[in-house]
Rosetta silent file (secondary structure, phi, psi, omega in degrees, C-alpha in Angstrom):
SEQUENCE: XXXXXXXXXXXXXXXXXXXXXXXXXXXXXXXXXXXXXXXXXXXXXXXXXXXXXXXXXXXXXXXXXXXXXXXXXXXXXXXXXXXXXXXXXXXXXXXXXXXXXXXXXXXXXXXXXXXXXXXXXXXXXXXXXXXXXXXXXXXXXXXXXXXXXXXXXXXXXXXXXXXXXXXXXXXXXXXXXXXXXXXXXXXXXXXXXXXXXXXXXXXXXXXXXXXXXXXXXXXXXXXXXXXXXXXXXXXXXXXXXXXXXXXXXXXXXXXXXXXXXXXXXXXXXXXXX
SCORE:     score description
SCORE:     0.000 S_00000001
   1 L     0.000  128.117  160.977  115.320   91.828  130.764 S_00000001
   2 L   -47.804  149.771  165.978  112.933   93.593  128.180 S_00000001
   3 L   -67.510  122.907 -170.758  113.277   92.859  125.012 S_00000001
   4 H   -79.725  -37.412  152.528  114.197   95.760  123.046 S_00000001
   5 H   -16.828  -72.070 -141.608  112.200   94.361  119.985 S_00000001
   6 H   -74.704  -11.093 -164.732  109.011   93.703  122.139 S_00000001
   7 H   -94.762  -22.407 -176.414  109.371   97.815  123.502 S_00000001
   8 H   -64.641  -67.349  170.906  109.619   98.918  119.746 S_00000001
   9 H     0.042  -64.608 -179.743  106.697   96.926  119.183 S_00000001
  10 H   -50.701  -74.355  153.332  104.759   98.408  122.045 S_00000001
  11 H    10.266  -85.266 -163.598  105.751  101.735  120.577 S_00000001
  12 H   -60.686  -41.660 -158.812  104.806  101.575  117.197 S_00000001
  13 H   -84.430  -22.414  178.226  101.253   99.737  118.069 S_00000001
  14 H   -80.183  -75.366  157.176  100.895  102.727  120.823 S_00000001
  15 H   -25.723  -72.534 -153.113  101.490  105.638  118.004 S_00000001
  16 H   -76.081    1.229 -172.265   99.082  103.627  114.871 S_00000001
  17 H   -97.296  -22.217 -154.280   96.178  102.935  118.006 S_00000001
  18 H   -59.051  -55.722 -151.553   96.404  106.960  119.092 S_00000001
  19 H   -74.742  -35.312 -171.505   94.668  108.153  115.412 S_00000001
  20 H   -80.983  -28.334  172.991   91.978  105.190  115.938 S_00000001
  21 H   -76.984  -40.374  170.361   91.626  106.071  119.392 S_00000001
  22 H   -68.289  -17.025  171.268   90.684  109.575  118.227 S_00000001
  23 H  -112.057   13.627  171.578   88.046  109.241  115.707 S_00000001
  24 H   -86.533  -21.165 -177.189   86.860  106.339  117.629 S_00000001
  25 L   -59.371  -36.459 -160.952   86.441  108.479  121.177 S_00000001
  26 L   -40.106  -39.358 -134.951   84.452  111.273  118.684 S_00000001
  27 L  -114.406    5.899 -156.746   81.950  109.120  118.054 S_00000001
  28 L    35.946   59.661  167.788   81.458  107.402  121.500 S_00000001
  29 L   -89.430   74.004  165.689   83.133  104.286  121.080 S_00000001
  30 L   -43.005 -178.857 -176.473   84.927  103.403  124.298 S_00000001
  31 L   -91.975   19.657 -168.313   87.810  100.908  125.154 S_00000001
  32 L  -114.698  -43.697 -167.434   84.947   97.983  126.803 S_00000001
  33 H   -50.095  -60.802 -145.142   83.351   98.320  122.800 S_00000001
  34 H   -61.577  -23.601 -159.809   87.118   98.346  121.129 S_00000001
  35 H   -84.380  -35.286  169.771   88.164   95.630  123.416 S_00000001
  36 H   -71.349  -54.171  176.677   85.383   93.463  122.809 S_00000001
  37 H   -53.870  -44.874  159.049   85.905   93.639  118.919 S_00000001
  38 H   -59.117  -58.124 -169.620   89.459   92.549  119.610 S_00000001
  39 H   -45.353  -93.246 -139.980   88.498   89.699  121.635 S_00000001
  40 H   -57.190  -43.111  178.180   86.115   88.539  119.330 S_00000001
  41 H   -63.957  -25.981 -135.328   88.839   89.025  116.183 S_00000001
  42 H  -106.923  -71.202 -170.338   92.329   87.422  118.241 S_00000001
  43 H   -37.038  -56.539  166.270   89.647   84.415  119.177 S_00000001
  44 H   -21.950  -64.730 -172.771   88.449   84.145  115.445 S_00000001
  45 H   -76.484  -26.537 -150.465   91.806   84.141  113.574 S_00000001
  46 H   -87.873  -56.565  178.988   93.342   82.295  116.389 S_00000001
  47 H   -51.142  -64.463 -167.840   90.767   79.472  115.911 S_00000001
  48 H   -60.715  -69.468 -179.725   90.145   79.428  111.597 S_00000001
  49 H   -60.439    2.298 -170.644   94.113   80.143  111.036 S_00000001
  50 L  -148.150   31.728  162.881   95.797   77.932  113.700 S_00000001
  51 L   -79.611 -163.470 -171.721   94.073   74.863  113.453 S_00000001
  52 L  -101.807  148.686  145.027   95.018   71.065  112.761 S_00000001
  53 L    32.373   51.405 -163.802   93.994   70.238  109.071 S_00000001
  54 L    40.444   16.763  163.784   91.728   72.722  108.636 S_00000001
  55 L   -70.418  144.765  153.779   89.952   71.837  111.920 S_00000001
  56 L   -53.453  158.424 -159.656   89.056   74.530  114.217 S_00000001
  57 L   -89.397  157.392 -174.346   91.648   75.171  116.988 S_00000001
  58 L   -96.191  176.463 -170.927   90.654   73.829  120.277 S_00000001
  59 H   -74.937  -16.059  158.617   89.718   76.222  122.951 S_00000001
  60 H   -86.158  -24.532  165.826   92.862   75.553  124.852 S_00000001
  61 H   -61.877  -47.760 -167.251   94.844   76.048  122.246 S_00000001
  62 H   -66.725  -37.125  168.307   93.287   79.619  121.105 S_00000001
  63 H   -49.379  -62.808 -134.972   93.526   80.301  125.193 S_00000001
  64 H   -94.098  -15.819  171.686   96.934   79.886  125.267 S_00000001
  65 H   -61.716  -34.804 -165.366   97.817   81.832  121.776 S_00000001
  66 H  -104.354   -7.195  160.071   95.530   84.994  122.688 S_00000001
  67 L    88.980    2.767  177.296   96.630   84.882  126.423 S_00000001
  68 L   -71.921  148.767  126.379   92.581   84.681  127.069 S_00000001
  69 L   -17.871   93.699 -166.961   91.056   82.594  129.407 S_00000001
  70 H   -30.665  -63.965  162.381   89.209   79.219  128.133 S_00000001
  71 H    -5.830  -72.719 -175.403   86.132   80.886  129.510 S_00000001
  72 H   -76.422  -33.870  147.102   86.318   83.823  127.590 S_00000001
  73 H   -23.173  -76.609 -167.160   87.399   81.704  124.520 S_00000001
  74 H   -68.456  -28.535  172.403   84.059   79.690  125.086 S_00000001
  75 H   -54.587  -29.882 -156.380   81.849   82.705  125.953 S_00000001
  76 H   -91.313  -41.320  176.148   83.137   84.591  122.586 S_00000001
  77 H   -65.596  -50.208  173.248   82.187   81.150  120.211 S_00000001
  78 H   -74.606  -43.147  155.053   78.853   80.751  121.964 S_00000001
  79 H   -46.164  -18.240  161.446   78.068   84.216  121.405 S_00000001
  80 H   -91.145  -21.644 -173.668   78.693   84.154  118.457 S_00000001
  81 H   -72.241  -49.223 -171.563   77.230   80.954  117.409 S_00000001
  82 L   -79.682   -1.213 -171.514   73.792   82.303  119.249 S_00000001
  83 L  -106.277  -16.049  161.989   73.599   85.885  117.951 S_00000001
  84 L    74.816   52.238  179.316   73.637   84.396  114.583 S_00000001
  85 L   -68.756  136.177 -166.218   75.863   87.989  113.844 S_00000001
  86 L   -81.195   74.433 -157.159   75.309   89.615  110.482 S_00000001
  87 L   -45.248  149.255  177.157   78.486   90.321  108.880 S_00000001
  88 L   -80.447  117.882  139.970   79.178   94.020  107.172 S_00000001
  89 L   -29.529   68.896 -155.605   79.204   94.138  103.830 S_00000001
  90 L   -39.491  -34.900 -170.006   82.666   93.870  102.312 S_00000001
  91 L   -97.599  137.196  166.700   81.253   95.511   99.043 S_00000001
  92 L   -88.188   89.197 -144.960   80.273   99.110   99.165 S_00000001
  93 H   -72.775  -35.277 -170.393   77.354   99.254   96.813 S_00000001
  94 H   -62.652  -54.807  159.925   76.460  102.530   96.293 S_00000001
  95 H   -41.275  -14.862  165.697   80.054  102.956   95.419 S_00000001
  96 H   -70.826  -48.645 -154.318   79.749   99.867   93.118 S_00000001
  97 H   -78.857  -19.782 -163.629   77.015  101.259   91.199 S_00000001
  98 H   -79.372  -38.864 -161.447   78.548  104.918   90.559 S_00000001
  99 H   -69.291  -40.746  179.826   81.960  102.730   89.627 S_00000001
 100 H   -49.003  -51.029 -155.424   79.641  100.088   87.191 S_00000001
 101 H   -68.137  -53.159 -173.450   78.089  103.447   85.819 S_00000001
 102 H   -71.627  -15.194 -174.457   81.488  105.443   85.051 S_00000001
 103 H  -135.813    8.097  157.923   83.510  102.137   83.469 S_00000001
 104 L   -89.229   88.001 -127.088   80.958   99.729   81.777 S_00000001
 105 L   -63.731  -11.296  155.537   80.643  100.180   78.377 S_00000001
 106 L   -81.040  -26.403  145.777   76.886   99.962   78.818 S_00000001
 107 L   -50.519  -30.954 -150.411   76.669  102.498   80.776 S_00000001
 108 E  -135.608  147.637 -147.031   78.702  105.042   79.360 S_00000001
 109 L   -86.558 -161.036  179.893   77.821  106.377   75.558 S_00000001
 110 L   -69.385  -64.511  178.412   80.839  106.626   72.112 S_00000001
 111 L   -64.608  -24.914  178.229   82.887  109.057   74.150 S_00000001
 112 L   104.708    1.311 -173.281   83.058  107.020   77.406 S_00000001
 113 L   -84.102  153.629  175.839   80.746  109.436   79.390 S_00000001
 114 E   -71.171  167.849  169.085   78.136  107.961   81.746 S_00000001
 115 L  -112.425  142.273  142.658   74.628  108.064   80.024 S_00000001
 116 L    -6.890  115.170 -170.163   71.403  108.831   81.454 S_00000001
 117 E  -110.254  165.116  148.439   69.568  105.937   82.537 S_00000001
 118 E  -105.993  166.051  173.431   65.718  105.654   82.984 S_00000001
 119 L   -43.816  -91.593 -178.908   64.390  103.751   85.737 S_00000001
 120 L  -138.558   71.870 -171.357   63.753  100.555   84.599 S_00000001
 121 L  -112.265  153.072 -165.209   62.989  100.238   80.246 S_00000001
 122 L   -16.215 -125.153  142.598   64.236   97.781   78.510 S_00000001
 123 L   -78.138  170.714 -171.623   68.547   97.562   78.944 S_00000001
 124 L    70.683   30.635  171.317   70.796   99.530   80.298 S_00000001
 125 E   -78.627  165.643  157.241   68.173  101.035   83.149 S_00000001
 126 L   -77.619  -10.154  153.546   69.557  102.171   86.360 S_00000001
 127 L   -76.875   -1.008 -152.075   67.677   98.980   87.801 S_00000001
 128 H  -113.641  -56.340 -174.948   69.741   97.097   85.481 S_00000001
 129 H  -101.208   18.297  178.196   72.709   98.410   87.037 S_00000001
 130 H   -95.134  -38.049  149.369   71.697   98.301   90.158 S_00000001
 131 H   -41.046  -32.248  174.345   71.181   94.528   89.548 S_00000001
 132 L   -69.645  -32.360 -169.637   74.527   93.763   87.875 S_00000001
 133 L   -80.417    3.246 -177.931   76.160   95.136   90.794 S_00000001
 134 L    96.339    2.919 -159.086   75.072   92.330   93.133 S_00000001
 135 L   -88.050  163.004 -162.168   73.562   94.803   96.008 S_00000001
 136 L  -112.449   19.077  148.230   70.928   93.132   98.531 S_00000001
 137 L  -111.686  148.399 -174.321   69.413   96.588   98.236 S_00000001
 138 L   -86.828  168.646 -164.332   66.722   97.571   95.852 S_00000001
 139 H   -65.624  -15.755  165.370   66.987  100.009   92.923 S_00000001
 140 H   -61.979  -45.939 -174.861   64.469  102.239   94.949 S_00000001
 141 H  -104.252   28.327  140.340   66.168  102.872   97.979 S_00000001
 142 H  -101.322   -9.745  175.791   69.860  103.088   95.704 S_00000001
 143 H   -90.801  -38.761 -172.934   68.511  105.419   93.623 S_00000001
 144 H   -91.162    1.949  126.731   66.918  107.533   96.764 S_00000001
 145 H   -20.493  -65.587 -176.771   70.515  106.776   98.779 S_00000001
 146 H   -72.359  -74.643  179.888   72.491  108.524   96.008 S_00000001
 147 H   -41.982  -42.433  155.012   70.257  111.085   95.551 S_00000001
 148 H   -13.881  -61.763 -156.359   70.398  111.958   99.603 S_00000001
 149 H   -83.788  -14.209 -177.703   74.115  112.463   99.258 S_00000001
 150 L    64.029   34.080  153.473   74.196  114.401   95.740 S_00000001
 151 L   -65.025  -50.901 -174.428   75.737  111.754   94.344 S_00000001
 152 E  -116.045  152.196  174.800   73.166  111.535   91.092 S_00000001
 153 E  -116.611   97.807  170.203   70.329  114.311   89.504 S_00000001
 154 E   -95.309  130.268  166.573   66.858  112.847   88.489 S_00000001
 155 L   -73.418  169.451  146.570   65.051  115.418   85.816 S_00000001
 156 L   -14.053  -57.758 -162.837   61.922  115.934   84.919 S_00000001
 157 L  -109.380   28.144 -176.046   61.083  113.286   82.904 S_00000001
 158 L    80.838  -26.293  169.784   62.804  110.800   85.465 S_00000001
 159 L   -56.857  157.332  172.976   66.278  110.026   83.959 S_00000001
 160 E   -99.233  125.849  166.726   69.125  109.691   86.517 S_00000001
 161 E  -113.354  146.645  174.166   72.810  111.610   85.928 S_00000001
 162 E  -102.681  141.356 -176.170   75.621  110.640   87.974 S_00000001
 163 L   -96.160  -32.658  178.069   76.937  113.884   89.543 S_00000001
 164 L  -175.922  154.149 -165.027   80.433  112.303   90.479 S_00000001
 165 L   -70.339  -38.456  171.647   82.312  109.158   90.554 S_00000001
 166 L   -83.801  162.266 -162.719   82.956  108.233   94.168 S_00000001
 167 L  -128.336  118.192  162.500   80.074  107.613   97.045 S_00000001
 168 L  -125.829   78.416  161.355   81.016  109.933   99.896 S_00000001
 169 L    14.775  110.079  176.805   79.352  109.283  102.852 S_00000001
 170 L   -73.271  -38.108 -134.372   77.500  113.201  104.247 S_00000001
 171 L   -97.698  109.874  146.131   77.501  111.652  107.812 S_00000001
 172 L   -18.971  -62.397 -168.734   80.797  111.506  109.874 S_00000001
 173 H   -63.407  -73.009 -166.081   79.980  108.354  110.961 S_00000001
 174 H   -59.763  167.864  -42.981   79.510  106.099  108.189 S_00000001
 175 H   -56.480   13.358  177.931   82.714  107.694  106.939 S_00000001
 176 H   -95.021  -51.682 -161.971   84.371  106.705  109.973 S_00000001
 177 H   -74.694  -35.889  160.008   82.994  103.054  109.394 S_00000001
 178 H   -72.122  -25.067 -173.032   84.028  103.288  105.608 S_00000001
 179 H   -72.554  -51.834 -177.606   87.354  104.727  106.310 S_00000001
 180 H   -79.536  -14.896 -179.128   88.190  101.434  108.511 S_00000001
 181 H   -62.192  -57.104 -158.701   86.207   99.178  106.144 S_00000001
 182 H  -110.595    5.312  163.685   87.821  100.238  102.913 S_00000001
 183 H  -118.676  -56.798 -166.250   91.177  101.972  104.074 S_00000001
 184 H   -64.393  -31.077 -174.926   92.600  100.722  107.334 S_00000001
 185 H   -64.025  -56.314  168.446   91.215   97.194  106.841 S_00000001
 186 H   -71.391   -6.896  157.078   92.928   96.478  103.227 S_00000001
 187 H   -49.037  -66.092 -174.219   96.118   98.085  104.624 S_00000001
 188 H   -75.565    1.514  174.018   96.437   95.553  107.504 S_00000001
 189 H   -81.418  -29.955  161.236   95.575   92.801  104.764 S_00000001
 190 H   -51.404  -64.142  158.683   98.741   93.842  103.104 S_00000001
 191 H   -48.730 -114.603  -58.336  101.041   93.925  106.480 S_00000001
 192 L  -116.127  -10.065  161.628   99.594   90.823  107.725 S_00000001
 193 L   -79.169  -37.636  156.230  100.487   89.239  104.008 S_00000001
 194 L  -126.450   63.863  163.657  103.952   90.466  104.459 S_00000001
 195 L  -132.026    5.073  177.275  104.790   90.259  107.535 S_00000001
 196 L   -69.291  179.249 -159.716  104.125   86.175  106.804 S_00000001
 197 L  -121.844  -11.285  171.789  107.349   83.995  108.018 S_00000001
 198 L   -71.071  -31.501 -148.552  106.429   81.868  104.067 S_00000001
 199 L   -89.569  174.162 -177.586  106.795   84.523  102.075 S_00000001
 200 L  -108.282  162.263  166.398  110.358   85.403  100.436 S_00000001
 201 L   -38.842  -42.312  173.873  111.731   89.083   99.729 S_00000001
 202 L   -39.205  -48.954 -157.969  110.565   88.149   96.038 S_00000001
 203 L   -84.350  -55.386  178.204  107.010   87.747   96.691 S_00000001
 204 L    14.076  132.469  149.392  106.158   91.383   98.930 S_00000001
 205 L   -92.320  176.929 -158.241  103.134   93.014   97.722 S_00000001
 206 L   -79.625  107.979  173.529  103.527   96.621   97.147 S_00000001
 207 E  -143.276  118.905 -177.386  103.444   99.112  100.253 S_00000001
 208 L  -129.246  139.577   79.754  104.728  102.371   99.960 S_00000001
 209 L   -11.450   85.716 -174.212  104.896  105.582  101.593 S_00000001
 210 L  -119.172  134.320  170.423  106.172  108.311  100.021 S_00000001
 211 L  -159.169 -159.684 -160.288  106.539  111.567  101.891 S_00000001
 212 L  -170.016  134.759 -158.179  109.019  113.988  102.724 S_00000001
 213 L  -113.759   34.324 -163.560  109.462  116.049  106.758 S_00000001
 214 L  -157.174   44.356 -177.501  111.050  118.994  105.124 S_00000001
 215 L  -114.639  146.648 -159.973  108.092  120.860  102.823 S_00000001
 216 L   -84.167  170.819 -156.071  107.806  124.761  104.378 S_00000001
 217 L  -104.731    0.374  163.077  104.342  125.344  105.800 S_00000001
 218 L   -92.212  -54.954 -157.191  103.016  128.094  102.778 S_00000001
 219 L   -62.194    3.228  175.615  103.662  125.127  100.578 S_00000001
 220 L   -51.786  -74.181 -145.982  101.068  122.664  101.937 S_00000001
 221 H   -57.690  -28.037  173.949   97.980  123.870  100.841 S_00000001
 222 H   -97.322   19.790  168.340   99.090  124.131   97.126 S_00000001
 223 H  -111.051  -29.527 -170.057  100.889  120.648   97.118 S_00000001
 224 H   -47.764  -43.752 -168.936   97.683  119.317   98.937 S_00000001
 225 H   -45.223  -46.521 -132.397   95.812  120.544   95.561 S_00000001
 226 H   -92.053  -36.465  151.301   98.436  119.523   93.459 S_00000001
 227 H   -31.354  -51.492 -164.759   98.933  115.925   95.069 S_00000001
 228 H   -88.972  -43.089  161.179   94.968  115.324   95.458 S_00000001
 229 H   -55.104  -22.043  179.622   94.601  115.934   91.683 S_00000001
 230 H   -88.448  -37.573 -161.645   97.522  113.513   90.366 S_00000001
 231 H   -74.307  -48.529 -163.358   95.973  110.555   93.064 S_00000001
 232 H   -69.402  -29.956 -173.616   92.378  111.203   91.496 S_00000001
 233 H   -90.466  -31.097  151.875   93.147  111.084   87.809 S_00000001
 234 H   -67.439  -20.184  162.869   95.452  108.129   88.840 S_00000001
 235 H   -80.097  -59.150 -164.384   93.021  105.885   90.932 S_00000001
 236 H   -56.373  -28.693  151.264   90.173  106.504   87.987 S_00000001
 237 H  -107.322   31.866  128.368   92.808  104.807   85.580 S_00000001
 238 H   -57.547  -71.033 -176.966   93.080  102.024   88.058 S_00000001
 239 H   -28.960  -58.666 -170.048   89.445  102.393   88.505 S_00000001
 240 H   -93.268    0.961  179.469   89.365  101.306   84.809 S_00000001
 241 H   -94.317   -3.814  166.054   91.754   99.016   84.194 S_00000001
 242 H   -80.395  -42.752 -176.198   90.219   96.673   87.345 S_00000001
 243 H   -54.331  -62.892 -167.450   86.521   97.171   85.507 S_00000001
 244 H   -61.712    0.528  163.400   88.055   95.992   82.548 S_00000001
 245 H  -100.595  -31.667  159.740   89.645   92.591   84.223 S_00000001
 246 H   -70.641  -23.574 -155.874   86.537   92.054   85.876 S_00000001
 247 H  -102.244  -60.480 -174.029   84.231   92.588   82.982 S_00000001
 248 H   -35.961  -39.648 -168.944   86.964   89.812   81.114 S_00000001
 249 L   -64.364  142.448  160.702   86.111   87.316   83.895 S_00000001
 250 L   -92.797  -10.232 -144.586   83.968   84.145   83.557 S_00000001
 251 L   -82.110 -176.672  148.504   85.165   82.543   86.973 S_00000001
 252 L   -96.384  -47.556 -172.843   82.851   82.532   90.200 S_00000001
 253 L   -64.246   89.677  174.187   85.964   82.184   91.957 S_00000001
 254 L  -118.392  167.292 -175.655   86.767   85.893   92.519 S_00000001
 255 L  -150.436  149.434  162.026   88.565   87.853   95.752 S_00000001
 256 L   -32.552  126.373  147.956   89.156   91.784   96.413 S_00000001
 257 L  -136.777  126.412  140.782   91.941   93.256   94.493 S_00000001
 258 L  -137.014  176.612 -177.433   93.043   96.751   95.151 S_00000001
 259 L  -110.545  143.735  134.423   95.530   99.476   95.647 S_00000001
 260 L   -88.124 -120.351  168.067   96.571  102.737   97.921 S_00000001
 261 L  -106.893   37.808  164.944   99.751  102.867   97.616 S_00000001
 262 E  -146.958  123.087 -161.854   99.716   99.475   98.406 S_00000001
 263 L   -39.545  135.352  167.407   98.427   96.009   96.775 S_00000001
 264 L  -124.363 -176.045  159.042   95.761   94.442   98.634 S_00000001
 265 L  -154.506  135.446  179.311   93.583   90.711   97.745 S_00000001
 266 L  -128.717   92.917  161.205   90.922   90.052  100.035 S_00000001
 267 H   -58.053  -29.506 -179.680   89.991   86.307   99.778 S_00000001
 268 H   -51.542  -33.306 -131.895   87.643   86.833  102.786 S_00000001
 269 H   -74.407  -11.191 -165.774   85.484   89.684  100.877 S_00000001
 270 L  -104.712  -13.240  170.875   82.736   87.151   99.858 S_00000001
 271 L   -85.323  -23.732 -171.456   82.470   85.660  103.400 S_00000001
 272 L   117.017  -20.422 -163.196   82.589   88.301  105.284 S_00000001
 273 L  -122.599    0.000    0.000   85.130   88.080  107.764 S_00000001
């Protein structure tokens, strides 16, 4: 007999793959790509999270968790071990440096406004802050990045103005690849922290929804407004009360912390995976 559980299951995971199947089809990302990328994730987690004593899991074990084949187990670790694969940047930098620029008090004048930088004079350049943020790119091609996108304005005499607080991708794609990096990804880090079989009711982090299947159809477009203005002036004092707990820190040991409308901590963010 089915399970009635295992058909909800099906269900639900058929409905959240449909929107993912759709901007992934756009862009001509097929199900041999999407399939592979699974593989390569169910082996991963199945090995680093389901070992002995922090050993890796053996390849019969990870076969029989992920329903793969030992084969395909050992093809997906020796491929990976040989392509020597570059991991995606967990941090988005251009969006680091706009966020460094709008909430570091070095940055931003007596009123709290960003200031003008120059290139690179003594502190407080915009090489200065392109350095602080940690990016493995140089302040030349982040300054001509930003500028691309009409994020930032260089004058005449070379100063830089930030134009707006957020990094918005012009290209469809890379916002398709930031939209799963920096929305769908800390989402499922949230489920997959509560949905643990350790944690107690107590513990949950914060996932919320709030909506409502009954607002008349003139009233979108001026709740969309009205909605998208309360979220923006509410993540920007998020925005600053995370700068300012980060600017407090001394540790090296740091992890991810952010919100939607749900908590996320990404111990992973400095490894990669």
């Amino acid at each position: 007999m089915t399970d009635p559980e295992s058909n909800v299951l099906h269900a639900v995971l058929v409905a959240a793959m449909r929107p993912i199947a759709t901007m992934l089809l756009k862009f001509g990302v097929g199900y041999r790509e999407f399939s592979g990328a699974c593989k390569i994730a169910f082996v991963e987690v199945a090995g680093e999270k389901f070992g002995v004593q922090g050993r890796l899991a053996s390849i019969s074990r990870v076969a029989l968790m992920t329903g793969l084949s030992r084969k395909e187990v050992r093809n997906v670790r020796e491929s990976r071990a040989s392509l020597a694969v570059v991991e995606s940047e967990l941090t988005h930098f251009p969006a680091e440096v706009l966020r460094l620029w709008f909430t570091d008090a070095r940055y931003r004048d007596p009123r709290g406004i960003p200031k003008p930088l120059l290139w690179d004079k003594d502190s407080g350049s915009f090489a200065e802050l392109v350095r602080n943020c940690g990016s493995t790119l140089s302040p030349v091609a982040m300054r001509d990045e930003l500028l691309r996108v009409g994020a930032i304005h260089q004058d005449a005499s070379g100063a830089l103005f930030p134009l707006r607080r957020y990094f918005i991708a012009d290209a469809a794609r890379d916002r398709l690849i930031e939209g799963i990096q920096f929305g769908i990804r800390p989402l499922a880090l949230t489920v997959a922290k509560n949905v643990s079989s350790s944690i107690g009711l107590g513990s949950l982090r914060f996932q919320r929804v709030v909506d409502s299947y009954s607002i008349p159809l003139e009233r979108r477009e001026a709740l969309e407004v009205e909605l998208t203005a309360r979220l923006r002036q509410f993540s920007e004092e998020l925005d600053d009360l995370l700068s300012e707990a980060g600017e407090l820190s001394k540790s090296e040991d740091n992890s991810a912390v952010g919100i939607g409308l749900f908590y996320f901590e990404d111990y992973d963010s400095q490894s990669g995976r």
